[in-house]
């Protein structure tokens, strides 16, 4: 039997998907069908996924690097767009069948540009780390010098940590914070003069204060370096105008999309006034960074993530985002003040962002013990090293607390302060067993669990009730 192949789509002409006569798929019904199918066909996986959804519903998520995406953001991940292979960029793909994907990616690009006042946006990076790798490998050769904030002073792995490729392939030099935990711009300047880095990275994973991007740019200009601003943790505050924007100070800005943008797993690269400046090789800086995402460091993009980024960025542009961003900053301040009233020491003495860093040195607890005790009560934070910390990374002398999820649940400063009270109560009732495990007074655990359950029920995950 011979197979009759359809005629190939004429080059450059899109296949017409509008006149097939078939009814449009009902994506809402499809999502329900897909989940029911998973429930029937793979109970083991379905049960695990259900347990995770319940865990998120019933816990106070206070990990500063996390947030909660609207269900409409998550829905993008469950569509047939994930079946598409589409290397390249809109209008210039290496596979056919990408016209609709092109429109989706263009939508995400326009929304990213609009959210950050950017001249160009690259929406394909699989994560903030991938975005950083793409930028750094575009602007530097192996062995070139990179100047970034040390990991134990709040920097990120991809800012030159020896544990990351960025610390192995580049000559990474680290700047540190002052004894008060604040960025030391003069030290950055001195190190930049001494080491003449090709790229300076600013931005942090564990730094609760405002970053002066213009000062970093002055230093970069003085030594002829590119400036990369990684705003993964503060992107929402930047988009809402509650933290100064680096968009026209940095040569490139990166962010992950699942923290303060309340989006999917993924990253963005944004360019401001330098977008059309010449890059280090051929073409503009924007073109150089695009090539560095594809084909240099990534293959086909996750288009469901690109669609979900478009959805999340639409939310950032919407009427309620400014209030949410204000709430997450207000909540962090309330937590900081209340923890200080409980006698806790905070790195930098407070916060300008969504993040509070507790310094546990001088207390009876380490970060791992406090984290475990809190988790047993349904309060999720993460242990974190603090500047000058000498404990191992799995132990640490600090806790990092963030308000992205509390604010998304609609909790204001009063509720955030109540959460701080719960934290303090648990930590005061925790001791350390000889094997290093957390030992929490069971009556306190029971009481705090009940209060956590009550708060979670009163402030449900937004949009997750159906
Ligand atoms: N960058 C890591 C953090 O801040 O915890 C994960 O996104």
Short mmCIF file of C-alpha atoms and ligand atoms in Angstrom, two decimals:
data_model
loop_
_atom_site.label_atom_id
_atom_site.label_comp_id
_atom_site.label_asym_id
_atom_site.label_seq_id
_atom_site.Cartn_x
_atom_site.Cartn_y
_atom_site.Cartn_z
CA UNK A 1 0.00 0.00 0.00
CA UNK A 2 1.45 3.34 -0.92
CA UNK A 3 1.26 6.28 1.39
CA UNK A 4 0.04 9.56 -0.02
CA UNK A 5 1.90 12.41 1.56
CA UNK A 6 0.30 15.87 1.68
CA UNK A 7 2.00 18.47 -0.42
CA UNK A 8 4.59 20.38 1.61
CA UNK A 9 3.57 23.80 2.83
CA UNK A 10 4.91 26.30 0.28
CA UNK A 11 8.04 27.97 1.64
CA UNK A 12 7.24 31.07 3.67
CA UNK A 13 3.49 30.52 3.61
CA UNK A 14 1.78 29.51 6.81
CA UNK A 15 -0.47 26.47 6.86
CA UNK A 16 -4.02 27.73 7.25
CA UNK A 17 -5.32 26.37 10.54
CA UNK A 18 -8.55 28.33 10.51
CA UNK A 19 -10.59 26.59 7.84
CA UNK A 20 -10.30 22.90 8.67
CA UNK A 21 -13.97 22.75 9.58
CA UNK A 22 -13.18 21.20 12.95
CA UNK A 23 -14.37 22.88 16.13
CA UNK A 24 -11.73 24.64 18.25
CA UNK A 25 -10.42 22.54 21.11
CA UNK A 26 -11.86 23.40 24.51
CA UNK A 27 -8.64 23.78 26.50
CA UNK A 28 -10.47 24.03 29.81
CA UNK A 29 -12.19 20.71 29.21
CA UNK A 30 -8.93 19.24 27.92
CA UNK A 31 -7.13 20.20 31.16
CA UNK A 32 -9.75 18.37 33.22
CA UNK A 33 -9.63 15.39 30.88
CA UNK A 34 -5.82 15.30 31.05
CA UNK A 35 -5.80 15.35 34.84
CA UNK A 36 -8.48 12.66 35.03
CA UNK A 37 -6.45 10.53 32.67
CA UNK A 38 -3.40 10.94 34.86
CA UNK A 39 -5.47 9.99 37.90
CA UNK A 40 -6.68 6.81 36.19
CA UNK A 41 -3.50 5.76 34.44
CA UNK A 42 -0.79 6.67 36.95
CA UNK A 43 -2.12 6.76 40.46
CA UNK A 44 1.34 6.78 42.01
CA UNK A 45 2.35 9.99 40.24
CA UNK A 46 -1.11 11.51 40.59
CA UNK A 47 -1.04 10.96 44.34
CA UNK A 48 2.36 12.60 44.65
CA UNK A 49 1.23 15.60 42.63
CA UNK A 50 -1.91 15.89 44.73
CA UNK A 51 0.07 15.72 47.95
CA UNK A 52 2.33 18.52 46.75
CA UNK A 53 -0.66 20.70 45.85
CA UNK A 54 -2.14 20.05 49.30
CA UNK A 55 1.19 20.79 50.97
CA UNK A 56 1.37 24.18 49.28
CA UNK A 57 -2.24 24.95 50.16
CA UNK A 58 -1.70 24.10 53.82
CA UNK A 59 1.73 25.60 54.56
CA UNK A 60 3.05 29.11 54.97
CA UNK A 61 5.60 29.29 52.18
CA UNK A 62 8.20 31.86 53.20
CA UNK A 63 11.12 30.82 51.02
CA UNK A 64 12.24 34.10 49.47
CA UNK A 65 13.00 32.44 46.13
CA UNK A 66 9.52 31.05 45.67
CA UNK A 67 6.04 32.33 45.01
CA UNK A 68 2.72 31.08 43.80
CA UNK A 69 1.70 31.24 40.17
CA UNK A 70 -1.87 31.94 39.18
CA UNK A 71 -3.60 28.76 37.91
CA UNK A 72 -3.89 30.40 34.48
CA UNK A 73 -0.07 30.55 34.41
CA UNK A 74 0.18 26.87 35.31
CA UNK A 75 -2.49 26.02 32.72
CA UNK A 76 -0.15 27.04 29.90
CA UNK A 77 2.12 24.15 30.86
CA UNK A 78 -0.64 21.64 30.22
CA UNK A 79 -1.35 22.58 26.62
CA UNK A 80 -0.30 20.97 23.36
CA UNK A 81 2.16 23.80 22.78
CA UNK A 82 4.61 21.60 24.67
CA UNK A 83 4.63 19.19 21.70
CA UNK A 84 6.26 21.76 19.44
CA UNK A 85 9.92 21.79 18.49
CA UNK A 86 10.82 25.30 17.46
CA UNK A 87 14.50 26.17 17.46
CA UNK A 88 15.21 29.77 16.60
CA UNK A 89 13.23 32.92 17.15
CA UNK A 90 9.91 34.30 15.86
CA UNK A 91 10.02 34.57 12.08
CA UNK A 92 13.35 32.72 11.94
CA UNK A 93 12.80 29.13 13.07
CA UNK A 94 14.60 26.00 12.05
CA UNK A 95 11.39 23.97 12.04
CA UNK A 96 8.06 24.39 10.26
CA UNK A 97 4.74 24.74 12.04
CA UNK A 98 5.79 27.59 14.29
CA UNK A 99 3.55 30.47 13.23
CA UNK A 100 1.35 30.31 16.29
CA UNK A 101 4.36 29.79 18.55
CA UNK A 102 5.87 32.88 16.92
CA UNK A 103 2.82 34.92 17.90
CA UNK A 104 2.97 33.58 21.46
CA UNK A 105 6.66 34.36 21.79
CA UNK A 106 6.17 37.84 20.32
CA UNK A 107 3.42 38.45 22.88
CA UNK A 108 5.75 37.41 25.72
CA UNK A 109 8.51 39.65 24.34
CA UNK A 110 6.24 42.69 24.07
CA UNK A 111 4.88 42.16 27.57
CA UNK A 112 8.38 41.74 29.01
CA UNK A 113 9.54 44.93 27.29
CA UNK A 114 6.53 46.81 28.53
CA UNK A 115 6.82 45.53 32.14
CA UNK A 116 10.45 46.67 32.44
CA UNK A 117 10.67 49.54 29.95
CA UNK A 118 13.13 47.42 27.96
CA UNK A 119 14.21 47.91 24.36
CA UNK A 120 14.64 44.17 23.82
CA UNK A 121 13.65 41.02 25.65
CA UNK A 122 14.71 37.41 25.24
CA UNK A 123 12.08 35.14 26.74
CA UNK A 124 13.52 31.70 26.02
CA UNK A 125 15.99 31.10 28.90
CA UNK A 126 15.00 27.99 30.81
CA UNK A 127 15.88 29.67 34.13
CA UNK A 128 17.65 32.63 35.68
CA UNK A 129 20.81 30.53 35.81
CA UNK A 130 20.54 29.75 32.09
CA UNK A 131 20.01 33.43 31.39
CA UNK A 132 23.16 34.29 33.34
CA UNK A 133 25.19 31.61 31.57
CA UNK A 134 24.03 32.90 28.20
CA UNK A 135 24.98 36.48 29.03
CA UNK A 136 28.32 35.63 30.60
CA UNK A 137 29.42 33.28 27.82
CA UNK A 138 28.41 35.90 25.24
CA UNK A 139 30.48 38.63 26.83
CA UNK A 140 33.52 36.68 28.04
CA UNK A 141 36.00 34.07 26.85
CA UNK A 142 37.08 31.24 29.15
CA UNK A 143 39.64 32.60 31.60
CA UNK A 144 38.36 36.18 31.45
CA UNK A 145 37.72 37.89 34.76
CA UNK A 146 34.27 38.13 36.32
CA UNK A 147 33.54 40.25 39.38
CA UNK A 148 30.46 39.22 41.38
CA UNK A 149 29.12 39.20 44.92
CA UNK A 150 30.49 36.28 46.96
CA UNK A 151 27.99 33.51 47.55
CA UNK A 152 28.28 33.75 51.33
CA UNK A 153 27.61 37.49 51.16
CA UNK A 154 24.36 36.92 49.26
CA UNK A 155 25.53 36.37 45.68
CA UNK A 156 24.23 33.62 43.42
CA UNK A 157 26.02 30.46 42.28
CA UNK A 158 26.13 31.79 38.72
CA UNK A 159 27.84 35.01 39.80
CA UNK A 160 31.19 33.20 39.94
CA UNK A 161 30.91 30.62 42.70
CA UNK A 162 33.53 27.85 42.45
CA UNK A 163 30.62 25.38 42.60
CA UNK A 164 29.26 26.75 39.31
CA UNK A 165 30.65 26.67 35.77
CA UNK A 166 30.93 30.44 36.08
CA UNK A 167 33.57 30.00 38.77
CA UNK A 168 35.44 27.32 36.84
CA UNK A 169 35.47 28.69 33.30
CA UNK A 170 36.07 32.29 34.30
CA UNK A 171 38.53 33.89 36.65
CA UNK A 172 35.96 34.80 39.27
CA UNK A 173 36.75 37.50 41.78
CA UNK A 174 34.28 38.13 44.59
CA UNK A 175 33.33 41.33 46.33
CA UNK A 176 31.99 41.21 49.84
CA UNK A 177 29.68 43.20 52.08
CA UNK A 178 30.67 45.37 55.04
CA UNK A 179 30.48 44.17 58.65
CA UNK A 180 26.95 45.60 58.65
CA UNK A 181 26.04 43.37 55.73
CA UNK A 182 25.79 46.29 53.27
CA UNK A 183 27.23 46.41 49.77
CA UNK A 184 30.61 48.09 49.80
CA UNK A 185 30.76 50.06 46.56
CA UNK A 186 34.26 51.34 47.27
CA UNK A 187 35.51 47.77 47.62
CA UNK A 188 33.82 46.91 44.31
CA UNK A 189 35.63 49.86 42.72
CA UNK A 190 39.00 48.85 44.16
CA UNK A 191 38.60 45.24 43.04
CA UNK A 192 37.47 46.36 39.60
CA UNK A 193 40.52 48.62 39.26
CA UNK A 194 42.83 45.85 40.44
CA UNK A 195 41.38 42.97 38.38
CA UNK A 196 39.93 44.74 35.30
CA UNK A 197 36.96 42.38 34.93
CA UNK A 198 35.25 41.88 31.59
CA UNK A 199 31.90 41.65 33.37
CA UNK A 200 30.69 42.93 36.74
CA UNK A 201 27.61 41.20 38.11
CA UNK A 202 25.33 42.99 40.53
CA UNK A 203 22.18 41.62 42.08
CA UNK A 204 21.85 39.00 44.76
CA UNK A 205 20.03 36.00 46.13
CA UNK A 206 20.30 36.97 49.77
CA UNK A 207 20.59 40.72 50.13
CA UNK A 208 17.65 42.59 51.68
CA UNK A 209 18.60 46.16 50.79
CA UNK A 210 18.28 48.46 47.78
CA UNK A 211 21.00 48.05 45.17
CA UNK A 212 22.42 51.19 43.60
CA UNK A 213 22.71 50.09 39.98
CA UNK A 214 23.96 53.49 38.82
CA UNK A 215 27.00 53.21 41.09
CA UNK A 216 27.77 49.79 39.67
CA UNK A 217 27.54 51.25 36.18
CA UNK A 218 29.96 54.06 37.05
CA UNK A 219 32.45 51.44 38.23
CA UNK A 220 31.89 49.29 35.14
CA UNK A 221 32.46 52.28 32.88
CA UNK A 222 35.60 53.26 34.74
CA UNK A 223 37.23 49.88 34.00
CA UNK A 224 35.56 49.20 30.64
CA UNK A 225 33.49 46.27 31.92
CA UNK A 226 30.03 45.12 30.97
CA UNK A 227 27.48 45.31 33.76
CA UNK A 228 25.04 42.44 34.27
CA UNK A 229 22.22 43.05 36.75
CA UNK A 230 20.52 39.90 38.00
CA UNK A 231 17.21 41.03 39.50
CA UNK A 232 15.74 37.57 40.02
CA UNK A 233 14.72 38.29 43.58
CA UNK A 234 13.40 41.82 43.14
CA UNK A 235 11.93 41.79 39.64
CA UNK A 236 8.40 42.46 40.88
CA UNK A 237 9.52 45.40 43.00
CA UNK A 238 11.43 46.76 40.00
CA UNK A 239 8.46 46.32 37.66
CA UNK A 240 6.22 48.09 40.19
CA UNK A 241 8.67 50.96 40.64
CA UNK A 242 9.34 50.07 44.29
CA UNK A 243 13.03 49.38 43.66
CA UNK A 244 15.17 51.41 41.23
CA UNK A 245 15.39 49.76 37.83
CA UNK A 246 18.72 48.70 36.35
CA UNK A 247 17.31 48.56 32.82
CA UNK A 248 19.24 51.56 31.48
CA UNK A 249 22.23 51.16 33.78
CA UNK A 250 23.15 47.57 33.03
CA UNK A 251 24.20 46.26 29.64
CA UNK A 252 21.99 43.27 30.33
CA UNK A 253 19.42 42.43 32.99
CA UNK A 254 18.46 38.89 33.89
CA UNK A 255 15.70 37.50 36.04
CA UNK A 256 14.00 34.26 36.78
CA UNK A 257 10.25 34.34 36.28
CA UNK A 258 8.99 32.18 39.14
CA UNK A 259 9.83 34.41 42.06
CA UNK A 260 8.41 37.92 42.13
CA UNK A 261 6.93 37.73 38.65
CA UNK A 262 4.67 34.90 39.85
CA UNK A 263 5.33 33.08 36.60
CA UNK A 264 6.55 29.69 35.43
CA UNK A 265 10.00 28.15 35.84
CA UNK A 266 12.07 30.17 33.43
CA UNK A 267 14.20 33.23 32.87
CA UNK A 268 14.35 36.47 30.93
CA UNK A 269 17.12 38.60 29.49
CA UNK A 270 16.22 42.26 29.16
CA UNK A 271 18.15 45.07 27.50
CA UNK A 272 17.68 48.79 27.88
CA UNK A 273 19.43 51.66 26.12
CA UNK A 274 22.38 49.44 25.13
CA UNK A 275 20.23 46.97 23.18
CA UNK A 276 21.33 48.26 19.80
CA UNK A 277 24.89 49.12 20.77
CA UNK A 278 27.52 46.99 19.05
CA UNK A 279 28.12 43.67 20.80
CA UNK A 280 31.58 42.24 21.47
CA UNK A 281 31.61 40.36 18.15
CA UNK A 282 29.22 40.86 15.24
CA UNK A 283 25.86 42.58 15.45
CA UNK A 284 24.18 44.42 18.26
CA UNK A 285 24.36 43.49 21.91
CA UNK A 286 20.78 42.22 21.73
CA UNK A 287 21.60 40.06 18.71
CA UNK A 288 24.70 38.73 20.45
CA UNK A 289 22.72 37.73 23.53
CA UNK A 290 19.98 36.16 21.42
CA UNK A 291 22.58 33.98 19.65
CA UNK A 292 24.03 33.12 23.01
CA UNK A 293 20.70 31.70 24.14
CA UNK A 294 20.13 29.85 20.85
CA UNK A 295 22.14 28.16 19.46
CA UNK A 296 25.02 28.67 21.92
CA UNK A 297 23.56 27.48 25.22
CA UNK A 298 20.04 26.19 24.58
CA UNK A 299 18.20 24.21 21.94
CA UNK A 300 14.49 24.38 21.46
CA UNK A 301 12.71 26.64 23.94
CA UNK A 302 10.05 25.42 26.32
CA UNK A 303 7.21 27.20 24.59
CA UNK A 304 4.71 26.38 27.30
CA UNK A 305 6.97 28.30 29.64
CA UNK A 306 7.15 31.14 27.12
CA UNK A 307 3.34 31.22 27.01
CA UNK A 308 3.18 31.13 30.80
CA UNK A 309 5.66 34.01 30.96
CA UNK A 310 3.34 35.99 28.66
CA UNK A 311 0.45 35.25 31.01
CA UNK A 312 2.42 36.19 34.13
CA UNK A 313 3.74 39.38 32.54
CA UNK A 314 0.15 40.27 31.63
CA UNK A 315 -0.62 39.99 35.32
CA UNK A 316 2.36 42.25 36.14
CA UNK A 317 0.83 44.86 33.82
CA UNK A 318 -2.61 44.43 35.36
CA UNK A 319 -4.41 46.60 37.91
CA UNK A 320 -3.67 44.55 41.03
CA UNK A 321 0.08 44.05 40.68
CA UNK A 322 1.16 47.39 42.16
CA UNK A 323 -0.83 46.67 45.32
CA UNK A 324 0.64 43.17 45.55
CA UNK A 325 4.19 44.50 45.18
CA UNK A 326 3.56 47.15 47.85
CA UNK A 327 2.15 44.47 50.14
CA UNK A 328 5.15 42.22 49.82
CA UNK A 329 7.48 45.06 50.77
CA UNK A 330 5.21 46.14 53.65
CA UNK A 331 4.95 42.55 54.86
CA UNK A 332 8.72 42.13 54.89
CA UNK A 333 9.13 45.29 56.93
CA UNK A 334 6.49 44.06 59.38
CA UNK A 335 8.29 40.72 59.75
CA UNK A 336 11.64 42.43 60.23
CA UNK A 337 10.31 44.75 62.91
CA UNK A 338 8.49 41.99 64.77
CA UNK A 339 11.47 39.62 64.71
CA UNK A 340 13.64 42.41 66.10
CA UNK A 341 11.09 42.93 68.87
CA UNK A 342 11.59 39.25 69.63
CA UNK A 343 15.31 39.99 70.03
CA UNK A 344 16.50 38.56 66.73
CA UNK A 345 19.44 40.02 64.89
CA UNK A 346 18.89 40.79 61.21
CA UNK A 347 21.57 41.12 58.58
CA UNK A 348 21.71 44.86 57.69
CA UNK A 349 19.28 45.52 60.56
CA UNK A 350 16.17 45.38 58.37
CA UNK A 351 14.92 45.24 54.81
CA UNK A 352 14.02 47.35 51.78
CA UNK A 353 12.68 44.41 49.81
CA UNK A 354 10.61 41.25 50.27
CA UNK A 355 13.42 39.54 52.13
CA UNK A 356 14.57 39.30 55.74
CA UNK A 357 17.81 37.57 56.74
CA UNK A 358 18.04 36.39 60.32
CA UNK A 359 21.51 36.02 61.80
CA UNK A 360 21.36 33.16 64.29
CA UNK A 361 24.92 33.52 65.55
CA UNK A 362 24.94 33.89 69.29
CA UNK A 363 21.68 31.94 69.64
CA UNK A 364 21.25 28.27 70.52
CA UNK A 365 20.17 27.46 66.94
CA UNK A 366 21.71 26.95 63.56
CA UNK A 367 19.88 27.47 60.29
CA UNK A 368 19.26 23.78 59.61
CA UNK A 369 17.76 23.18 63.04
CA UNK A 370 15.49 26.22 62.86
CA UNK A 371 14.42 25.30 59.32
CA UNK A 372 13.50 21.74 60.36
CA UNK A 373 11.58 22.85 63.46
CA UNK A 374 9.60 25.40 61.45
CA UNK A 375 8.85 22.95 58.67
CA UNK A 376 7.41 20.51 61.19
CA UNK A 377 4.86 23.24 61.98
CA UNK A 378 4.01 24.00 58.34
CA UNK A 379 6.22 27.09 58.07
CA UNK A 380 8.64 26.79 55.16
CA UNK A 381 11.78 28.95 55.12
CA UNK A 382 15.34 28.20 54.08
CA UNK A 383 18.57 28.06 55.97
CA UNK A 384 21.05 30.50 54.54
CA UNK A 385 24.60 31.50 55.23
CA UNK A 386 25.08 35.02 56.50
CA UNK A 387 28.11 37.25 55.84
CA UNK A 388 31.13 35.91 57.71
CA UNK A 389 29.42 32.57 58.34
CA UNK A 390 31.87 29.77 59.11
CA UNK A 391 29.35 26.93 59.24
CA UNK A 392 28.92 24.51 56.32
CA UNK A 393 26.25 25.27 53.71
CA UNK A 394 24.09 22.43 54.96
CA UNK A 395 24.14 23.89 58.48
CA UNK A 396 24.41 27.70 58.17
CA UNK A 397 23.96 30.41 60.76
CA UNK A 398 21.03 32.11 59.16
CA UNK A 399 17.46 31.93 57.92
CA UNK A 400 16.18 33.65 54.80
CA UNK A 401 12.54 34.66 54.87
CA UNK A 402 10.49 36.08 52.00
CA UNK A 403 6.99 37.43 51.58
CA UNK A 404 6.12 36.67 47.93
CA UNK A 405 3.63 33.96 48.81
CA UNK A 406 2.21 35.60 51.94
CA UNK A 407 1.48 38.77 49.97
CA UNK A 408 -0.07 36.76 47.13
CA UNK A 409 -2.40 35.13 49.65
CA UNK A 410 -3.55 38.64 50.53
CA UNK A 411 -1.85 38.82 53.91
CA UNK A 412 -0.97 42.34 54.98
CA UNK A 413 1.50 43.58 57.60
CA UNK A 414 -0.66 42.44 60.54
CA UNK A 415 -0.76 38.88 59.31
CA UNK A 416 2.93 39.01 58.36
CA UNK A 417 3.74 40.13 61.91
CA UNK A 418 1.63 37.24 63.20
CA UNK A 419 3.71 34.90 61.04
CA UNK A 420 6.85 36.41 62.60
CA UNK A 421 5.39 35.71 66.03
CA UNK A 422 4.92 32.07 65.03
CA UNK A 423 8.51 31.86 63.83
CA UNK A 424 9.80 33.31 67.07
CA UNK A 425 7.60 31.00 69.14
CA UNK A 426 8.85 27.90 67.35
CA UNK A 427 12.49 28.92 67.56
CA UNK A 428 12.24 29.70 71.27
CA UNK A 429 10.74 26.25 71.89
CA UNK A 430 13.37 24.39 69.84
CA UNK A 431 16.47 22.76 71.23
CA UNK A 432 19.17 20.68 69.61
CA UNK A 433 19.55 16.93 70.21
CA UNK A 434 23.06 15.44 70.65
CA UNK A 435 22.91 14.21 67.03
CA UNK A 436 22.15 17.76 65.85
CA UNK A 437 18.45 17.18 65.16
CA UNK A 438 15.79 19.76 66.03
CA UNK A 439 13.76 19.01 69.13
CA UNK A 440 10.56 21.02 69.35
CA UNK A 441 8.22 21.09 72.32
CA UNK A 442 5.23 19.06 71.02
CA UNK A 443 2.62 21.31 72.61
CA UNK A 444 4.09 24.28 70.77
CA UNK A 445 4.14 22.29 67.53
CA UNK A 446 0.48 21.39 67.87
CA UNK A 447 -0.55 24.93 68.71
CA UNK A 448 1.49 26.51 65.91
CA UNK A 449 0.28 23.97 63.37
CA UNK A 450 -3.28 24.89 64.23
CA UNK A 451 -2.56 28.60 63.77
CA UNK A 452 -0.83 27.93 60.46
CA UNK A 453 -3.84 25.92 59.28
CA UNK A 454 -6.16 28.71 60.31
CA UNK A 455 -4.10 31.36 58.49
CA UNK A 456 -3.85 29.23 55.34
CA UNK A 457 -7.61 28.66 55.34
CA UNK A 458 -8.35 32.35 55.92
CA UNK A 459 -5.88 33.44 53.23
CA UNK A 460 -6.11 30.72 50.56
CA UNK A 461 -3.78 30.50 47.60
CA UNK A 462 -5.18 33.02 45.12
CA UNK A 463 -7.35 31.40 42.48
CA UNK A 464 -6.78 27.89 43.77
CA UNK A 465 -10.33 27.40 45.05
CA UNK A 466 -12.60 25.91 42.39
N1 LIG B 1 18.53 31.41 43.37
C1 LIG B 1 18.04 30.42 44.28
C2 LIG B 1 17.62 31.05 45.57
O1 LIG B 1 17.69 32.25 45.69
O2 LIG B 1 17.23 30.33 46.48
C3 LIG B 1 16.88 29.66 43.69
O3 LIG B 1 16.14 30.40 42.81
#
